[in-house]
Coordinates of C-alpha atoms in Angstrom, one line a residue:
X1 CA 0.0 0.0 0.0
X2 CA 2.7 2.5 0.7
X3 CA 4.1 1.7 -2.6
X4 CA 0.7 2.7 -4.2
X5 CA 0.6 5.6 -2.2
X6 CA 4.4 6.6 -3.1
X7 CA 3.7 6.5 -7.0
X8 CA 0.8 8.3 -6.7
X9 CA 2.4 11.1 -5.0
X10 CA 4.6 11.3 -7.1
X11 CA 3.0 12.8 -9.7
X12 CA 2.8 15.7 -6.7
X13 CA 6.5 15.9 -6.7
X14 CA 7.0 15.8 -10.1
X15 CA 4.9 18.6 -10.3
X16 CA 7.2 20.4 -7.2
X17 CA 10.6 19.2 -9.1
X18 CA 9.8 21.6 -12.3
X19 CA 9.3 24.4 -10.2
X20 CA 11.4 24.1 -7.6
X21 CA 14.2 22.2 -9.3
X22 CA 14.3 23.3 -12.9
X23 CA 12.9 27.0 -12.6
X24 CA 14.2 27.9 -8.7
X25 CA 10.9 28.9 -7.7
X26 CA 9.7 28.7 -4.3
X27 CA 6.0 27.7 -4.5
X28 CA 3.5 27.1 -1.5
X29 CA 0.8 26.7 -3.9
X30 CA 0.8 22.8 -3.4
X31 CA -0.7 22.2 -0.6
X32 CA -3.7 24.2 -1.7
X33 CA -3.8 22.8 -5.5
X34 CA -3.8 19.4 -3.6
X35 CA -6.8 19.3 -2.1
X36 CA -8.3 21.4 -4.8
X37 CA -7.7 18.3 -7.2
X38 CA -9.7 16.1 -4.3
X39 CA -12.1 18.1 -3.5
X40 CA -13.1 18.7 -7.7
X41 CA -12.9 14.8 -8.4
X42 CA -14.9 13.5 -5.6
X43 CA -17.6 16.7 -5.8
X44 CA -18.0 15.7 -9.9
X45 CA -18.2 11.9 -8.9
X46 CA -20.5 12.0 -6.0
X47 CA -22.6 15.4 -6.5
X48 CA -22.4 15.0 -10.5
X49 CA -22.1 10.9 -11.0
X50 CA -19.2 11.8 -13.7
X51 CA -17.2 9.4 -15.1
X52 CA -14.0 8.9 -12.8
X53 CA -11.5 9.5 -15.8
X54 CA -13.3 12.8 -16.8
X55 CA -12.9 14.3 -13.5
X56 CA -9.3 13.4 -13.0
X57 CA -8.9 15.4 -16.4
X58 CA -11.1 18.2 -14.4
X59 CA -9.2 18.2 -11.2
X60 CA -5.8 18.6 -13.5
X61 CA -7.4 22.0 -15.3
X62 CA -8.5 23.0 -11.4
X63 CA -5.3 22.8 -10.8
X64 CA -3.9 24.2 -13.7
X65 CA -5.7 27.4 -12.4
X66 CA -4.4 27.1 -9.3
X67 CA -0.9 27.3 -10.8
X68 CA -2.0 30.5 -13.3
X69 CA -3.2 32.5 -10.7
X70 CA 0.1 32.0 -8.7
X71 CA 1.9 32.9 -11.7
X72 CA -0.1 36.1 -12.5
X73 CA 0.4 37.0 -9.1
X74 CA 4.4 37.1 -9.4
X75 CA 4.7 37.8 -12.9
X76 CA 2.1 40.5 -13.3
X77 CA 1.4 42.2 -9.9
X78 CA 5.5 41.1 -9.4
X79 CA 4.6 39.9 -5.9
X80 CA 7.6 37.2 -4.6
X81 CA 7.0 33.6 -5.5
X82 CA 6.8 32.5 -2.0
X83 CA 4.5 35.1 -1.0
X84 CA 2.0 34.4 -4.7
X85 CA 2.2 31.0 -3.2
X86 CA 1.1 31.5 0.2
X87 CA -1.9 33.9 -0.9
X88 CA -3.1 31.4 -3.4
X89 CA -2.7 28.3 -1.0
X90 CA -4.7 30.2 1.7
X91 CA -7.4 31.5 -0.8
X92 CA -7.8 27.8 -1.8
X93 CA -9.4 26.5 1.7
X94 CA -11.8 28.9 1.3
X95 CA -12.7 27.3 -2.6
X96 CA -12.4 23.9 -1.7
X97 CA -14.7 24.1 1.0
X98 CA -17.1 26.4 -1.5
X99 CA -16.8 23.6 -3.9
X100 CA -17.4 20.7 -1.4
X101 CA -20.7 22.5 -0.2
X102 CA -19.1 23.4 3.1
X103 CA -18.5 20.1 3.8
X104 CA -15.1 19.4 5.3
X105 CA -15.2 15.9 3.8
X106 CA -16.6 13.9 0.9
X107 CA -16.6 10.0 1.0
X108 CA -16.7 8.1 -2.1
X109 CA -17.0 4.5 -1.1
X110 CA -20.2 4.1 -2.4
X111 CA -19.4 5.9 -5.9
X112 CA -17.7 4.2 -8.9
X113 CA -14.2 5.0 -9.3
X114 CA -10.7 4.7 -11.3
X115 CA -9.6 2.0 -8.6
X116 CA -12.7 0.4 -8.4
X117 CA -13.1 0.1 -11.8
X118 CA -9.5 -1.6 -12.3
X119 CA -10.1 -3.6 -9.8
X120 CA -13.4 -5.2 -11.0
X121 CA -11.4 -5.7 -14.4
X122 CA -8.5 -7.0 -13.4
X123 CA -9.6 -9.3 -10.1
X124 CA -7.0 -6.7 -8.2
X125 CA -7.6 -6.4 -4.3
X126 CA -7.7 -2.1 -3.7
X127 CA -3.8 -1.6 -2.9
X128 CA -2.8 -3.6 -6.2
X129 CA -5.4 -1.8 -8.6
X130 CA -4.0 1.5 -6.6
X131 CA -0.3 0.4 -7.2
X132 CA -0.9 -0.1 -11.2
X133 CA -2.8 3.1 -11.5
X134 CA -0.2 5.0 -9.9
X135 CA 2.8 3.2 -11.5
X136 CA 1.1 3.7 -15.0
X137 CA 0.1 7.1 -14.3
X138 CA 3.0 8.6 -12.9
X139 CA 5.4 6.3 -16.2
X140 CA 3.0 8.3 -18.6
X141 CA 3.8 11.3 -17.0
X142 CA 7.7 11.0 -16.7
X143 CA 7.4 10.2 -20.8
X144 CA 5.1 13.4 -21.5
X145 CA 7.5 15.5 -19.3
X146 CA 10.8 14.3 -21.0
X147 CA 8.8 15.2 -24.6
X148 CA 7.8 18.7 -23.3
X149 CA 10.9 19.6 -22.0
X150 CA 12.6 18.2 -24.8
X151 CA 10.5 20.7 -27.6
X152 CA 11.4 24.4 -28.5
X153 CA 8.9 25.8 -25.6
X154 CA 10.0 23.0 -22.9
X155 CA 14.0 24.0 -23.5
X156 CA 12.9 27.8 -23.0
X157 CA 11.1 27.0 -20.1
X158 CA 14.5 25.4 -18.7
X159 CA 16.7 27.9 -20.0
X160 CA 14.7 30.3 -18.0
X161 CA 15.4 28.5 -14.1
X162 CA 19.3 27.7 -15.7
X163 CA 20.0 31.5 -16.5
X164 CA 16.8 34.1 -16.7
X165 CA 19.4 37.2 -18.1
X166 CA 20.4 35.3 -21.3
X167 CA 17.1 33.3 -22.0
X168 CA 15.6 37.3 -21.9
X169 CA 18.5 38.4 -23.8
X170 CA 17.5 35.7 -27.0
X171 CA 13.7 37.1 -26.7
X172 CA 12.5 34.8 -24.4
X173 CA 9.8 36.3 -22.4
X174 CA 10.3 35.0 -19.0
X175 CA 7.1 36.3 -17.4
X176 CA 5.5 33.2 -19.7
X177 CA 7.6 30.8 -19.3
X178 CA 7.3 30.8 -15.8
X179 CA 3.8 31.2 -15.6
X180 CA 3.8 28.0 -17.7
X181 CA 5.8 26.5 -15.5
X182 CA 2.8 27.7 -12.5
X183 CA 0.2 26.1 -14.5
X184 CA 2.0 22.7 -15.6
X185 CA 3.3 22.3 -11.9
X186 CA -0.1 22.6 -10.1
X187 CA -1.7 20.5 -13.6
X188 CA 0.5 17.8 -12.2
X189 CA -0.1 18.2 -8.7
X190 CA -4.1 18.7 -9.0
X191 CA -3.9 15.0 -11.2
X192 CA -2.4 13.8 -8.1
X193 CA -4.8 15.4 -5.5
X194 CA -7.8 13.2 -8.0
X195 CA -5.7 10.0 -7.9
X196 CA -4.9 10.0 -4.5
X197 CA -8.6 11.2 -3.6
X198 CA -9.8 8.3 -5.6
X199 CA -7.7 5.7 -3.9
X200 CA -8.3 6.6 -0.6
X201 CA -11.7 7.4 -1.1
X202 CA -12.8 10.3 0.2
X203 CA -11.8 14.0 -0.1
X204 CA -10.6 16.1 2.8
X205 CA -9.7 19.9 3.2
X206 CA -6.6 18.7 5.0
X207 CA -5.4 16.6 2.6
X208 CA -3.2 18.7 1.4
X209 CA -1.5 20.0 4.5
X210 CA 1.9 19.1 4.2
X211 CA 2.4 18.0 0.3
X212 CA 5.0 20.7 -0.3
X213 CA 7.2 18.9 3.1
X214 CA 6.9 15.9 1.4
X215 CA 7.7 16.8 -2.3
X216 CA 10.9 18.4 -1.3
X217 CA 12.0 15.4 0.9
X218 CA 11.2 13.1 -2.1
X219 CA 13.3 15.1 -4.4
X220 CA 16.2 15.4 -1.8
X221 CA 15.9 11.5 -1.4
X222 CA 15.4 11.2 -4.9
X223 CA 18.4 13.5 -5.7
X224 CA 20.8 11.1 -3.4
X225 CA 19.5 7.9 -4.5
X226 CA 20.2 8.6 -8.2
X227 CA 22.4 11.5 -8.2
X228 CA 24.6 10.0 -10.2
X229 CA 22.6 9.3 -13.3
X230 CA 22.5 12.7 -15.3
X231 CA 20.1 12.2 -18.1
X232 CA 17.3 14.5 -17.7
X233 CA 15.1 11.6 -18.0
X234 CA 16.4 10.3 -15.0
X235 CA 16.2 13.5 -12.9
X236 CA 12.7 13.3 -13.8
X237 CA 12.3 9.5 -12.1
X238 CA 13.9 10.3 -9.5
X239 CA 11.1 12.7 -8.2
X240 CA 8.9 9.3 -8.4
X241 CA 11.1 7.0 -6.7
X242 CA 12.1 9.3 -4.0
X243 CA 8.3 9.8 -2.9
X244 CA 8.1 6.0 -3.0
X245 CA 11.0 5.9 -0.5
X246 CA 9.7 8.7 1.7
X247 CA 6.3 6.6 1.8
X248 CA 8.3 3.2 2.2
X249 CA 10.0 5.5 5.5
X250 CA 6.8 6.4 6.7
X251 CA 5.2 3.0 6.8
X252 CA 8.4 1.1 8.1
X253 CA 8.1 4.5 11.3
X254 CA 4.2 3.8 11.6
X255 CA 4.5 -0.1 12.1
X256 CA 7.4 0.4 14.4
X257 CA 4.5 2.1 16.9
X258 CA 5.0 5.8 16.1
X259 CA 2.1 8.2 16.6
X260 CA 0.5 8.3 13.3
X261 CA 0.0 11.9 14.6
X262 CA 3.5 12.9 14.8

């Protein structure tokens, strides 16, 4: 189960690796565009019966917007990144519990969704379907990442975190790029929010409290597990693996008799 949990989290991080990693911003959106992902899926499964698939691909555009109003906030009003974050990830309690009804929680275990409906085709038990989803989703993701950032746009976006003076200096404008970077970022992390609302079943305000401790702990474990591989492609895994680890660490703590609270 902590496996299933690791890869599915790991989408999160990969979404925290581009900003933090690749374009050196600080952002504190996460924990917000987290539960905003959750809270969409399981209000457009439960209130709205929608397909589980379609509202994963709704809780990614949530989140998207998460990301673009973070990034018109520093780029536009040319507030600091880590205080854009903070006013977006506070805003965002007050819309996720607008778009849960004002309902602190929303339990799905009597709605269809993307683990259940593995499960039921595969003869899975719950932690196995969860463990395929999240290994398939967060492969599909590493693949699409290393495409992006290999393309005209994706190299600029890059360029822009390595050296900002000389990407501006070529014609870049920077104020896009990393606004793009916002937007694809929180996409990644609201996917995750859906995934990890769906597997768990139920969506909670406070289910994001904490994802930006644990995405920069992944990468750091990440970073020392595989520091030695340099392809870009591997930087990118190691976002996945290293939540895997950090979950693996957490579930090796909690058996040992740890406070689940600490």
């Amino acid at each position: 189960d902590a496996v299933g949990q690791g890869v599915l989290w790991g989408i999160m991080v990969l979404g925290v690796y581009i900003t933090f990693k690749l374009l050196d911003i600080a952002d504190l959106t996460v924990d917000g565009s987290f539960a905003l992902g959750g809270c969409v899926c399981a209000t457009l499964i439960v209130g709205r019966g929608m397909n589980p698939v379609a509202a994963l691909f709704i809780a990614t555009l949530a989140g998207m917007a998460a990301g673009f109003v973070t990034g018109i906030l520093h780029t536009v009003f040319e507030i600091p990144s880590i205080l854009a974050g903070i006013l977006t990830q506070i805003s965002l309690w007050s819309i996720n519990l607008w778009i849960m009804g004002g309902s602190s929680n929303i339990p799905l275990l009597k709605s269809k969704s993307i683990v259940t409906m593995v499960s039921s085709a595969t003869g899975f038990n719950q932690a196995q379907a969860s463990q395929v989803i999240g290994i398939a989703a967060a492969i599909l993701m590493v693949v699409v990442m290393y495409w992006f950032f290999g393309t005209e746009i994706g190299s600029a976006l890059r360029a822009t975190g390595n050296n900002e003076d000389m990407i501006r200096a070529l014609g870049v404008n920077t104020k896009w790029t990393k606004l793009l970077a916002l937007m694809l970022s929180n996409g990644l992390v609201g996917l995750s929010g859906g995934l990890v609302c769906q597997s768990q079943k139920y969506a909670d305000i406070g289910m994001g409290t904490g994802a930006i401790v644990i995405g920069l702990a992944a990468i750091v474990i990440g970073d020392v597990l595989m520091g030695r591989f340099r392809s870009f492609g591997s930087r990118l895994a190691s976002a996945i693996v290293g939540s895997v680890v950090y979950f693996l660490i957490r579930a090796v703590v909690l058996q040992l008799g740890m406070d689940a609270n600490d």
